[in-house]
Amino acid sequence: MFFVLLSFLQNEQHKKMIDIKKNYPLDKHNTFGIKCRTKYFASVKTENELKEVFESDYVEKYPWLVLGGGSNVLFRGDFPGLIVSMDIKGVQLLEEDDEFVKIKVAAGEDWDELVKNTVENQFGGLENLSYIPGKAGAAPIQNIGAYGVEVKDVLERVEFYHAENKSFITLKKSECKFAYRDSVFKHELKGKVVILYLILKLSKKQALKTSYGNIESELKKYEKRNIKNLREIIISTRKAKLPEPEKIGNAGSFFKNPVVKKSVFLKLKENHSSMPSYPVNNDKVKIPAAWLIEQCGWKGKNLGTHGIHDVQPLVLVNHGGATGKDIYSLAKEVQLSIENKFGILLDMEVNII
Ligand code: FAD
Ligand code: EPU
């Protein structure tokens, strides 16, 4: 079984000083493919290296930022401090019974490799989150979600390093304040912690979640209802809608879908009768930002180096050669046009650096 212990590299014998690179290019560390540099760059592969970095002068003197796969960031220019690249690897089986497994996943693990491995081992829970780029450590930051599942649904605890107290802390799910694309890590703990491990509880009984969009009807085309086939459907759905960052620079949805009071939605609907919505609770609905952006005429807008994707208008793209400032000013223009037409201020999902 792959979980037995892949590689927890807490090598106590590690004595070599960590290599901190200077004036390091970030082109390959952000999926927008923005050409920019950081003053310093440290790839952290062990807890000891992490402590070494956070006890060094660099974090005293300069701003610092943890980076996973760079698939949810937009660099508006060079970074004037230290980028800590999260590269601690390992997946460990903690507990197992007839129904569940609990695994501890290191923050530097590639997210989709993890999903693939859990599905191959027939542990259910992550399959709807297939093919999301990035590393495991970033998953709780915005509580990644797709196709009716959010990471909070399977997450038990998060272990992190608190850079101010220089201590290791565990938060239970209930303390993480998870919500739609939100968590305590985007508020009280923003810029203060380095997520190190996620403890996930996965199910051996496969309860498939298929209510999003056409997932159920797609699954009906398969002989077997299982997480392997569900993963396949999710991947092909995503491939049909979203640009591959290796081909077209992007960071997925640039904005969050706005959540508004039902009364506000009903008022808007008087003038925009085709406006779609999804219930959030008795009082609130979610309006697809993609629809709002399309209505403002942005879908497929090509400004040469950058623009708006022609299939999924929630995605801003770098066709090649765009700067972070180009993308950011386009995002502001989109935001403004939607505010003017609908009175709704879109929140950026992407972390602007
Ligand atoms: P990064 O971009 O490196 O970092 C994101 C933020 O988290 C930054 O603020 C960073 O400082 C912080 N951070 C990262 N790692 C750590 C850590 N270990 N400790 C503390 N802070 C940390 N997201 C969804 O939710 N659902 C989707 O369906 C989805 N689809 C996408 C499709 C595409 C094509 C792309 C490009 C992106 C998509 N995303 C989606 C967004 C993105 O993939 C996720 O948010 C992902 O979790 C980001 O992981 P990352 O490692 O690349 O994070
Ligand atoms: N729509 C349009 N025009 C379009 C495309 C979509 O009007 O060209 C409207 C339709 O009403 C459609 C609705 O938008 O039904 C929803 O579209 P889709 O299913 O593509 O999802 P989304 O709301 O645009 C969200 C997430 C994605 C996630 C998918 C699937 C946010 C901000 N985005 O997109 O997450 O993969 O649902 O669950 O919540 C990301 O966060 O980076 C991301 C890609």
Coordinates of C-alpha atoms and ligand atoms in Angstrom, one line a residue:
M1 CA 0.0 0.0 0.0
F2 CA 1.4 3.3 -1.0
F3 CA 0.6 5.0 2.2
V4 CA 2.9 2.9 4.4
L5 CA 5.4 5.7 4.3
L6 CA 6.6 7.4 1.3
S7 CA 9.3 9.7 2.4
F8 CA 9.0 11.8 5.6
L9 CA 12.4 13.3 5.3
Q10 CA 12.8 14.6 8.8
N11 CA 16.4 13.9 8.6
E12 CA 17.9 14.7 11.9
Q13 CA 21.3 14.2 10.3
H14 CA 20.7 17.2 8.0
K15 CA 23.5 19.5 8.9
K16 CA 24.1 21.4 5.6
M17 CA 22.9 24.9 5.7
I18 CA 19.9 25.5 3.5
D19 CA 20.8 27.0 0.1
I20 CA 19.1 30.4 -0.2
K21 CA 19.2 31.6 -3.8
K22 CA 19.5 35.2 -4.8
N23 CA 17.6 37.1 -7.5
Y24 CA 15.7 33.9 -8.4
P25 CA 13.3 33.8 -11.4
L26 CA 9.7 32.9 -10.5
D27 CA 8.5 32.3 -14.1
K28 CA 8.1 28.5 -13.4
H29 CA 6.7 29.1 -10.0
N30 CA 3.5 30.8 -11.0
T31 CA 0.9 29.2 -13.4
F32 CA 0.1 32.7 -14.9
G33 CA 3.7 32.4 -16.3
I34 CA 4.4 36.0 -15.3
K35 CA 8.1 36.8 -15.7
C36 CA 9.4 38.1 -12.4
R37 CA 12.0 37.5 -9.8
T38 CA 12.3 37.2 -6.0
K39 CA 15.2 38.7 -4.0
Y40 CA 15.7 35.4 -2.2
F41 CA 14.3 31.9 -2.7
A42 CA 14.5 28.9 -0.4
S43 CA 13.2 25.4 -1.2
V44 CA 12.2 23.9 2.2
K45 CA 12.3 20.1 2.2
T46 CA 12.3 19.3 5.9
E47 CA 11.0 20.7 9.2
N48 CA 14.6 21.5 10.2
E49 CA 15.1 23.5 7.1
L50 CA 11.9 25.4 7.8
K51 CA 13.1 26.2 11.3
E52 CA 16.5 27.3 9.9
V53 CA 14.9 29.7 7.5
F54 CA 12.5 31.1 10.1
E55 CA 15.3 31.6 12.6
S56 CA 17.5 33.3 10.0
D57 CA 17.9 37.1 9.5
Y58 CA 16.1 36.8 6.2
V59 CA 12.6 36.7 7.8
E60 CA 13.6 39.5 10.2
K61 CA 14.8 41.8 7.4
Y62 CA 12.5 41.0 4.5
P63 CA 8.9 40.2 3.7
W64 CA 8.3 36.5 3.2
L65 CA 5.8 34.4 1.3
V66 CA 5.1 30.7 1.3
L67 CA 4.6 29.3 -2.2
G68 CA 3.2 26.0 -3.2
G69 CA 2.6 25.5 -7.0
G70 CA 1.9 29.1 -7.6
S71 CA -1.5 28.3 -9.2
N72 CA -3.5 30.8 -7.2
V73 CA -1.2 33.8 -7.1
L74 CA -0.6 36.9 -9.4
F75 CA 2.8 38.6 -9.0
R76 CA 2.3 42.3 -9.9
G77 CA 6.1 42.7 -10.0
D78 CA 9.3 41.3 -8.5
F79 CA 9.0 40.1 -4.9
P80 CA 11.2 42.2 -2.6
G81 CA 11.8 39.5 0.0
L82 CA 12.1 35.7 0.6
I83 CA 9.9 33.1 -1.1
V84 CA 9.7 29.9 0.9
S85 CA 8.9 27.1 -1.6
M86 CA 7.0 24.4 0.3
D87 CA 8.7 21.1 -0.8
I88 CA 8.2 18.8 2.3
K89 CA 7.0 15.5 0.9
G90 CA 5.3 12.4 2.3
V91 CA 2.0 10.6 2.9
Q92 CA 1.6 8.5 6.0
L93 CA -1.2 6.1 7.0
L94 CA -2.3 7.1 10.6
E95 CA -5.3 4.9 11.2
E96 CA -7.4 2.3 9.4
D97 CA -10.6 0.4 10.2
D98 CA -13.3 -1.3 8.0
E99 CA -14.8 2.0 7.0
F100 CA -12.2 4.7 7.0
V101 CA -8.5 5.6 6.6
K102 CA -6.8 8.6 8.1
I103 CA -3.7 9.9 6.3
K104 CA -1.2 12.6 7.0
V105 CA -0.2 14.4 3.9
A106 CA 2.9 16.7 3.8
A107 CA 2.3 20.2 2.4
G108 CA 4.7 19.8 -0.5
E109 CA 2.8 16.8 -2.1
D110 CA 1.3 17.5 -5.5
W111 CA -2.4 17.7 -5.0
D112 CA -3.6 15.8 -8.0
E113 CA -1.0 13.0 -7.5
L114 CA -2.5 12.6 -4.0
V115 CA -6.0 12.4 -5.4
K116 CA -4.9 9.9 -8.1
N117 CA -3.2 7.7 -5.4
T118 CA -6.2 7.8 -3.1
V119 CA -8.6 6.9 -5.9
E120 CA -6.3 4.0 -7.1
N121 CA -6.3 2.7 -3.5
Q122 CA -10.2 3.0 -3.5
F123 CA -10.3 5.5 -0.7
G124 CA -13.1 7.9 -1.4
G125 CA -13.5 11.6 -0.7
L126 CA -11.1 13.5 -2.9
E127 CA -12.2 12.3 -6.4
N128 CA -14.4 15.4 -7.0
L129 CA -11.3 17.5 -6.3
S130 CA -9.4 15.8 -9.2
Y131 CA -7.1 17.8 -11.4
I132 CA -6.9 21.0 -9.3
P133 CA -3.3 22.2 -9.7
G134 CA -1.1 23.1 -6.8
K135 CA 0.3 21.4 -3.7
A136 CA -1.5 19.9 -0.7
G137 CA -0.5 22.7 1.7
A138 CA -2.5 25.3 -0.1
A139 CA -5.7 23.3 -0.1
P140 CA -7.0 24.5 3.3
I141 CA -6.0 28.2 2.6
Q142 CA -9.0 28.8 0.4
N143 CA -10.8 25.6 1.2
I144 CA -10.5 24.3 -2.4
G145 CA -13.7 23.2 -3.9
A146 CA -15.1 21.7 -7.1
Y147 CA -18.0 19.7 -8.3
G148 CA -19.9 19.8 -5.0
V149 CA -17.0 19.0 -2.7
E150 CA -14.7 21.1 -0.6
V151 CA -11.5 20.0 1.1
K152 CA -13.2 20.7 4.5
D153 CA -15.5 17.7 3.8
V154 CA -12.6 15.3 4.4
L155 CA -10.2 17.3 6.4
E156 CA -9.8 16.6 10.1
R157 CA -6.8 18.7 11.2
V158 CA -4.2 21.1 9.9
E159 CA -0.7 21.2 11.3
F160 CA 1.3 24.3 10.8
Y161 CA 4.3 26.3 11.9
H162 CA 3.5 29.7 13.5
A163 CA 6.3 32.1 12.3
E164 CA 5.7 34.7 15.0
N165 CA 5.7 32.3 18.0
K166 CA 8.1 29.9 16.3
S167 CA 5.9 27.0 17.4
F168 CA 4.1 24.0 15.8
I169 CA 0.4 24.2 16.1
T170 CA -2.5 21.9 15.3
L171 CA -6.0 23.2 14.4
K172 CA -9.1 21.1 14.3
K173 CA -11.4 21.5 11.3
S174 CA -13.9 23.3 13.5
E175 CA -11.2 25.9 14.3
C176 CA -10.3 26.6 10.7
K177 CA -13.4 28.7 10.0
F178 CA -13.9 27.1 6.6
A179 CA -16.4 28.7 4.2
Y180 CA -16.7 29.1 0.4
R181 CA -13.2 29.8 -0.7
D182 CA -12.3 31.0 2.8
S183 CA -10.7 30.0 6.0
V184 CA -8.9 31.4 9.1
F185 CA -5.7 31.2 7.0
K186 CA -7.0 34.1 4.8
H187 CA -7.8 36.2 7.8
E188 CA -6.3 36.0 11.4
L189 CA -3.5 33.7 10.3
K190 CA -2.8 35.3 7.0
G191 CA 1.0 35.7 6.4
K192 CA 1.8 34.3 9.8
V193 CA 1.9 30.5 9.2
V194 CA 3.3 27.8 7.1
I195 CA 1.0 24.8 6.7
L196 CA 3.0 21.6 7.0
Y197 CA 0.5 18.7 7.1
L198 CA -3.1 17.9 6.5
I199 CA -4.9 15.0 8.2
L200 CA -7.6 13.7 6.0
K201 CA -10.3 11.1 6.7
L202 CA -11.2 9.1 3.6
S203 CA -13.9 6.5 3.2
K204 CA -13.6 2.9 2.1
K205 CA -17.4 2.9 1.4
Q206 CA -17.7 5.0 -1.8
A207 CA -20.5 7.5 -1.4
L208 CA -20.4 9.3 -4.8
K209 CA -21.3 13.0 -5.0
T210 CA -22.7 13.5 -8.4
S211 CA -25.3 16.3 -8.1
Y212 CA -23.2 19.1 -9.8
G213 CA -24.1 19.9 -13.4
N214 CA -24.1 16.9 -15.7
I215 CA -21.9 14.7 -13.6
E216 CA -24.7 12.2 -12.8
S217 CA -25.8 11.9 -16.4
E218 CA -22.1 11.4 -17.5
L219 CA -21.7 8.7 -14.8
K220 CA -24.7 6.8 -16.1
K221 CA -22.8 6.2 -19.3
Y222 CA -20.3 4.0 -17.4
E223 CA -20.9 0.4 -16.5
K224 CA -19.7 0.9 -12.9
R225 CA -20.5 3.7 -10.4
N226 CA -17.1 4.1 -8.7
I227 CA -14.7 6.8 -7.7
K228 CA -12.3 5.9 -10.6
N229 CA -15.0 6.6 -13.2
L230 CA -16.1 9.7 -11.3
R231 CA -12.5 11.0 -11.4
E232 CA -12.3 10.4 -15.1
I233 CA -15.5 12.4 -15.7
I234 CA -14.3 15.3 -13.5
I235 CA -11.0 15.4 -15.4
S236 CA -12.6 15.4 -18.8
T237 CA -15.2 18.1 -17.7
R238 CA -12.4 20.3 -16.4
K239 CA -10.2 19.8 -19.5
A240 CA -13.2 20.9 -21.7
K241 CA -13.7 24.1 -19.7
L242 CA -10.5 25.3 -18.2
P243 CA -7.2 26.2 -20.0
E244 CA -4.1 24.1 -19.2
P245 CA -1.6 26.4 -17.5
E246 CA 1.2 24.8 -19.4
K247 CA -0.3 26.0 -22.6
I248 CA -2.1 29.2 -21.5
G249 CA -1.0 31.0 -18.3
N250 CA -3.9 31.3 -15.8
A251 CA -4.8 30.8 -12.2
G252 CA -8.2 29.2 -12.5
S253 CA -11.2 31.4 -11.5
F254 CA -9.9 34.9 -11.0
F255 CA -13.0 35.9 -9.0
K256 CA -15.2 34.2 -6.5
N257 CA -18.9 33.7 -7.3
P258 CA -20.7 36.4 -5.4
V259 CA -23.2 35.4 -2.7
V260 CA -26.0 37.9 -2.3
K261 CA -29.3 38.1 -0.3
K262 CA -32.3 36.6 -2.0
S263 CA -34.0 40.0 -1.9
V264 CA -31.1 41.5 -3.8
F265 CA -31.2 38.7 -6.4
L266 CA -34.9 39.1 -6.9
K267 CA -34.5 42.8 -7.5
L268 CA -31.7 42.1 -10.1
K269 CA -33.8 39.5 -11.7
E270 CA -36.5 42.1 -12.5
N271 CA -34.1 43.7 -15.0
H272 CA -32.1 40.6 -15.9
S273 CA -34.6 37.8 -16.2
S274 CA -32.1 35.1 -17.3
M275 CA -29.7 35.6 -14.4
P276 CA -28.9 32.2 -13.0
S277 CA -28.5 31.4 -9.2
Y278 CA -27.8 28.6 -6.8
P279 CA -29.2 28.4 -3.3
V280 CA -26.7 28.9 -0.5
N281 CA -29.2 28.9 2.4
N282 CA -32.7 30.1 3.1
D283 CA -31.6 33.7 2.8
K284 CA -28.8 33.8 0.3
V285 CA -28.0 32.7 -3.3
K286 CA -24.8 32.4 -5.3
I287 CA -24.7 34.1 -8.7
P288 CA -22.2 32.7 -11.2
A289 CA -19.5 35.3 -11.8
A290 CA -18.9 33.7 -15.2
W291 CA -22.4 34.8 -16.3
L292 CA -22.0 38.4 -15.0
I293 CA -18.7 38.6 -16.9
E294 CA -20.1 37.2 -20.1
Q295 CA -23.1 39.7 -19.9
C296 CA -20.6 42.6 -19.7
G297 CA -19.1 41.4 -23.0
W298 CA -15.8 40.2 -21.7
K299 CA -16.0 36.5 -22.7
G300 CA -13.1 35.7 -25.1
K301 CA -11.8 39.3 -25.0
N302 CA -8.3 39.2 -26.5
L303 CA -6.0 42.1 -25.6
G304 CA -2.9 40.5 -27.4
T305 CA -0.7 39.5 -24.5
H306 CA -3.6 38.7 -22.2
G307 CA -7.4 38.5 -22.0
I308 CA -10.4 36.6 -20.9
H309 CA -10.8 32.9 -21.7
D310 CA -13.2 32.1 -24.5
V311 CA -14.9 29.1 -22.8
Q312 CA -14.8 30.0 -19.1
P313 CA -14.9 33.8 -18.7
L314 CA -14.1 33.6 -15.0
V315 CA -10.5 32.8 -16.0
L316 CA -8.1 35.6 -17.0
V317 CA -5.3 34.4 -19.2
N318 CA -1.7 35.3 -20.2
H319 CA -1.4 34.6 -23.9
G320 CA 2.3 35.3 -23.6
G321 CA 4.3 38.3 -22.5
A322 CA 1.7 39.9 -20.2
T323 CA 3.0 41.4 -17.0
G324 CA 1.3 41.0 -13.6
K325 CA 0.2 44.6 -13.8
D326 CA -1.5 44.0 -17.2
I327 CA -3.5 41.1 -15.7
Y328 CA -4.3 43.1 -12.6
S329 CA -5.6 46.1 -14.5
L330 CA -7.8 43.9 -16.7
A331 CA -9.2 42.3 -13.5
K332 CA -10.0 45.8 -12.1
E333 CA -11.7 46.8 -15.4
V334 CA -13.8 43.6 -15.3
Q335 CA -14.6 44.2 -11.6
L336 CA -15.7 47.8 -12.4
S337 CA -17.9 47.0 -15.3
I338 CA -19.8 44.4 -13.3
E339 CA -20.2 46.8 -10.4
N340 CA -21.5 49.5 -12.8
K341 CA -24.0 47.1 -14.5
F342 CA -25.2 45.0 -11.6
G343 CA -24.1 46.8 -8.4
I344 CA -22.1 43.7 -7.4
L345 CA -18.5 44.0 -6.4
L346 CA -16.7 40.8 -7.4
D347 CA -14.1 39.5 -4.8
M348 CA -10.8 38.3 -6.3
E349 CA -10.1 34.7 -5.5
V350 CA -6.5 34.9 -6.7
N351 CA -3.9 36.1 -4.2
I352 CA -2.5 39.4 -5.5
I353 CA 1.2 39.7 -4.5
Ligands
FAD1 P1 -0.1 28.8 -4.3 O1 -0.7 29.5 -5.5 O2 1.4 28.6 -4.3 O3 -0.5 29.7 -3.0 C1 -1.8 30.1 -2.9 C2 -1.9 30.9 -1.5 O4 -1.7 30.0 -0.4 C3 -0.8 32.0 -1.4 O5 -1.3 33.0 -0.6 C4 0.3 31.3 -0.6 O6 1.1 32.2 0.1 C5 -0.5 30.3 0.3 N1 0.2 29.1 0.6 C6 0.5 28.1 -0.3 N2 1.0 27.0 0.4 C7 1.1 27.4 1.7 C8 1.5 26.7 2.9 N3 2.1 25.5 2.9 N4 1.4 27.4 4.1 C9 0.9 28.6 4.1 N5 0.5 29.3 3.0 C10 0.5 28.7 1.8 N6 -9.1 26.1 -6.9 C11 -10.2 25.6 -6.4 O7 -10.6 25.8 -5.2 N7 -11.1 24.8 -7.2 C12 -10.8 24.6 -8.5 O8 -11.5 23.9 -9.2 C13 -9.6 25.2 -9.0 N8 -9.3 25.0 -10.3 C14 -8.2 25.5 -10.8 C15 -7.9 25.3 -12.2 C16 -6.7 25.9 -12.8 C17 -6.4 25.6 -14.2 C18 -5.9 26.7 -12.0 C19 -4.6 27.2 -12.6 C20 -6.1 26.9 -10.6 C21 -7.3 26.3 -10.1 N9 -7.7 26.5 -8.7 C22 -8.8 25.9 -8.2 C23 -6.8 27.4 -7.8 C24 -5.6 26.7 -7.2 O9 -5.2 25.6 -8.0 C25 -5.9 26.2 -5.8 O10 -6.2 27.3 -5.0 C26 -4.6 25.5 -5.2 O11 -5.0 25.0 -3.9 C27 -3.4 26.4 -5.0 O12 -2.3 25.6 -4.7 P2 -0.8 26.1 -4.9 O13 0.0 25.2 -4.2 O14 -0.6 26.4 -6.3 O15 -0.9 27.5 -4.0
EPU2 N1 -21.5 30.4 -17.1 C1 -21.9 31.4 -18.0 N2 -21.1 31.5 -19.1 C2 -20.0 30.7 -19.3 C3 -19.6 29.8 -18.3 C4 -20.4 29.6 -17.2 O1 -22.9 32.1 -17.9 O2 -19.3 31.0 -20.3 C5 -22.4 30.2 -15.9 C6 -23.5 29.2 -16.1 O3 -24.7 29.6 -15.5 C7 -22.9 28.0 -15.4 C8 -22.2 28.7 -14.2 O4 -21.7 29.8 -14.8 O5 -23.9 27.1 -15.0 C9 -21.2 27.8 -13.5 O6 -20.1 27.5 -14.3 P1 -19.1 26.3 -13.9 O7 -19.8 25.1 -13.6 O8 -18.0 26.3 -15.0 O9 -18.5 26.8 -12.6 P2 -18.0 28.2 -12.0 O10 -19.0 28.6 -11.0 O11 -17.7 29.1 -13.1 C10 -16.8 27.1 -10.0 C11 -15.5 27.3 -9.3 C12 -14.4 26.5 -10.0 C13 -14.8 25.0 -10.0 C14 -16.2 24.8 -10.7 C15 -16.7 23.5 -10.5 C16 -15.5 29.4 -8.2 C17 -15.0 30.8 -8.2 N3 -15.1 28.7 -9.2 O12 -16.7 27.7 -11.3 O13 -13.2 26.6 -9.3 O14 -13.8 24.2 -10.6 O15 -17.1 25.7 -10.0 O16 -17.1 23.2 -9.2 O17 -16.2 29.0 -7.3 C18 -11.2 27.9 -9.1 O18 -11.6 28.2 -8.0 O19 -10.1 28.3 -9.6 C19 -12.1 27.1 -10.0 C20 -11.7 26.8 -11.2

